Amino acid sequence: MIIAITGTPGVGKTTVAKKLAKKLGYEYLSLRDFAIEKGVGVEKDGELEIEVDELAYHVEKDLKGRNIILDGHLSHLMPADIVIVLRAHPKIIGERLKDRGYPEEKVKENVEAELVDVILIEAVEEHENVIEVNTTGKTPEEVVEEIIGLLKEGRKRRVGIVDWSEVYDEVTPYLRLGIN
Ligand code: DAT
């Protein structure tokens, strides 16, 4: 079974994916590393541009039938049996990406993406089996336990559990307001 772990950069994918893989006895795989290995990523201005369809072809061909936790912000665009979309208060995304040294424009872009559910929407357009998990205020271990609990229950879909418009006022300092 392929379990995709997706979400806005900084949401905690790698942290959660590695722990989840360990707990379930699955292989952990970074989709970015896999793309580089398959030669479908092109380095452009320090960023990796990935040919999504080509990458999906390699995932289908090489990974189907294996028990894998696939970590990456494009993993919901891959053939997966279940997609876990991690969510976090956009302010947390902003702080983590600032700490990571992302340029301001990149930080704002990702805070906005989290605010308006970009990855969740893409995931539900692509897959039926989508489980959304709010990580806000939870440790990575608690997030992993929640995911395992849902999988054990046989839960296949849970979406629409967060609405960041409720915290919009707290997020405005992180947005690209006033840019024209
Ligand atoms: P991603 O792979 O989505 O970019 P990450 O796993 O690298 O995110 O995590 C970004 C940072 O946030 C990293 O310093 C670990 C921390 N972190 C991740 N999940 C967390 C959680 N549930 N609680 C607190 N910190 C967390």
mmCIF file of N, CA, C and O and ligand atoms in Angstrom, residues 7-16 71 96 100 135 138-140 143, ligand 1:
data_model
loop_
_atom_site.group_PDB
_atom_site.id
_atom_site.type_symbol
_atom_site.label_atom_id
_atom_site.label_comp_id
_atom_site.label_asym_id
_atom_site.label_seq_id
_atom_site.Cartn_x
_atom_site.Cartn_y
_atom_site.Cartn_z
ATOM 1 N N GLY A 7 1.007 18.104 2.042
ATOM 2 C CA GLY A 7 0.686 19.313 2.804
ATOM 3 C C GLY A 7 1.640 20.436 2.408
ATOM 4 O O GLY A 7 2.654 20.201 1.746
ATOM 5 N N THR A 8 1.292 21.628 2.832
ATOM 6 C CA THR A 8 2.094 22.819 2.560
ATOM 7 C C THR A 8 3.506 22.641 3.131
ATOM 8 O O THR A 8 3.652 22.068 4.219
ATOM 9 N N PRO A 9 4.545 23.127 2.445
ATOM 10 C CA PRO A 9 5.891 23.061 3.017
ATOM 11 C C PRO A 9 5.916 23.611 4.454
ATOM 12 O O PRO A 9 5.284 24.619 4.736
ATOM 13 N N GLY A 10 6.603 22.897 5.335
ATOM 14 C CA GLY A 10 6.698 23.324 6.729
ATOM 15 C C GLY A 10 5.636 22.725 7.634
ATOM 16 O O GLY A 10 5.679 22.896 8.849
ATOM 17 N N VAL A 11 4.676 22.009 7.054
ATOM 18 C CA VAL A 11 3.550 21.506 7.858
ATOM 19 C C VAL A 11 3.951 20.327 8.748
ATOM 20 O O VAL A 11 3.258 19.998 9.712
ATOM 21 N N GLY A 12 5.074 19.684 8.399
ATOM 22 C CA GLY A 12 5.533 18.562 9.228
ATOM 23 C C GLY A 12 5.516 17.216 8.515
ATOM 24 O O GLY A 12 5.571 16.168 9.168
ATOM 25 N N LYS A 13 5.487 17.238 7.197
ATOM 26 C CA LYS A 13 5.391 15.987 6.425
ATOM 27 C C LYS A 13 6.536 15.012 6.720
ATOM 28 O O LYS A 13 6.297 13.853 7.015
ATOM 29 N N THR A 14 7.770 15.512 6.604
ATOM 30 C CA THR A 14 8.923 14.623 6.743
ATOM 31 C C THR A 14 8.994 14.044 8.150
ATOM 32 O O THR A 14 9.201 12.843 8.330
ATOM 33 N N THR A 15 8.771 14.901 9.133
ATOM 34 C CA THR A 15 8.805 14.467 10.535
ATOM 35 C C THR A 15 7.783 13.361 10.767
ATOM 36 O O THR A 15 8.101 12.308 11.329
ATOM 37 N N VAL A 16 6.553 13.602 10.322
ATOM 38 C CA VAL A 16 5.468 12.639 10.549
ATOM 39 C C VAL A 16 5.666 11.386 9.684
ATOM 40 O O VAL A 16 5.498 10.261 10.170
ATOM 41 N N ASP A 71 6.604 10.753 0.977
ATOM 42 C CA ASP A 71 6.631 12.086 1.596
ATOM 43 C C ASP A 71 6.902 13.168 0.550
ATOM 44 O O ASP A 71 7.949 13.148 -0.100
ATOM 45 N N ARG A 96 7.731 28.646 10.688
ATOM 46 C CA ARG A 96 8.670 27.559 10.362
ATOM 47 C C ARG A 96 9.457 27.883 9.091
ATOM 48 O O ARG A 96 10.657 27.623 9.020
ATOM 49 N N ARG A 100 13.411 28.522 8.480
ATOM 50 C CA ARG A 100 14.136 27.719 7.483
ATOM 51 C C ARG A 100 14.905 28.613 6.508
ATOM 52 O O ARG A 100 15.617 28.116 5.651
ATOM 53 N N THR A 135 -2.616 19.259 12.550
ATOM 54 C CA THR A 135 -1.463 19.029 13.434
ATOM 55 C C THR A 135 -1.316 20.131 14.484
ATOM 56 O O THR A 135 -0.490 20.011 15.384
ATOM 57 N N LYS A 138 -0.440 19.781 18.275
ATOM 58 C CA LYS A 138 -0.156 18.365 18.541
ATOM 59 C C LYS A 138 1.325 18.078 18.311
ATOM 60 O O LYS A 138 1.941 18.695 17.438
ATOM 61 N N THR A 139 1.865 17.129 19.056
ATOM 62 C CA THR A 139 3.245 16.709 18.804
ATOM 63 C C THR A 139 3.234 15.784 17.577
ATOM 64 O O THR A 139 2.186 15.213 17.248
ATOM 65 N N PRO A 140 4.408 15.609 16.930
ATOM 66 C CA PRO A 140 4.454 14.670 15.800
ATOM 67 C C PRO A 140 3.972 13.275 16.209
ATOM 68 O O PRO A 140 3.296 12.605 15.441
ATOM 69 N N VAL A 143 0.264 13.184 16.209
ATOM 70 C CA VAL A 143 -0.240 13.180 14.827
ATOM 71 C C VAL A 143 -0.155 11.756 14.262
ATOM 72 O O VAL A 143 -1.107 11.254 13.657
HETATM 73 P P1 DAT B 1 7.741 19.497 5.816
HETATM 74 O O1 DAT B 1 8.348 18.147 5.500
HETATM 75 O O2 DAT B 1 6.257 19.487 5.664
HETATM 76 O O3 DAT B 1 8.361 20.649 5.094
HETATM 77 P P2 DAT B 1 9.097 19.161 8.377
HETATM 78 O O4 DAT B 1 8.748 17.753 8.795
HETATM 79 O O5 DAT B 1 10.431 19.388 7.784
HETATM 80 O O6 DAT B 1 7.979 19.741 7.381
HETATM 81 O O7 DAT B 1 8.841 20.057 9.662
HETATM 82 C C1 DAT B 1 9.155 21.424 9.698
HETATM 83 C C2 DAT B 1 9.600 21.779 11.101
HETATM 84 O O8 DAT B 1 8.520 21.700 12.001
HETATM 85 C C3 DAT B 1 10.689 20.887 11.671
HETATM 86 O O9 DAT B 1 11.576 21.740 12.380
HETATM 87 C C4 DAT B 1 9.992 19.973 12.616
HETATM 88 C C5 DAT B 1 8.811 20.802 13.060
HETATM 89 N N1 DAT B 1 7.582 20.011 13.306
HETATM 90 C C6 DAT B 1 7.012 19.180 12.443
HETATM 91 N N2 DAT B 1 5.861 18.670 12.930
HETATM 92 C C7 DAT B 1 5.700 19.226 14.154
HETATM 93 C C8 DAT B 1 4.705 19.126 15.186
HETATM 94 N N3 DAT B 1 3.605 18.355 15.073
HETATM 95 N N4 DAT B 1 4.876 19.854 16.291
HETATM 96 C C9 DAT B 1 5.946 20.651 16.416
HETATM 97 N N5 DAT B 1 6.909 20.796 15.499
HETATM 98 C C10 DAT B 1 6.801 20.086 14.381
#
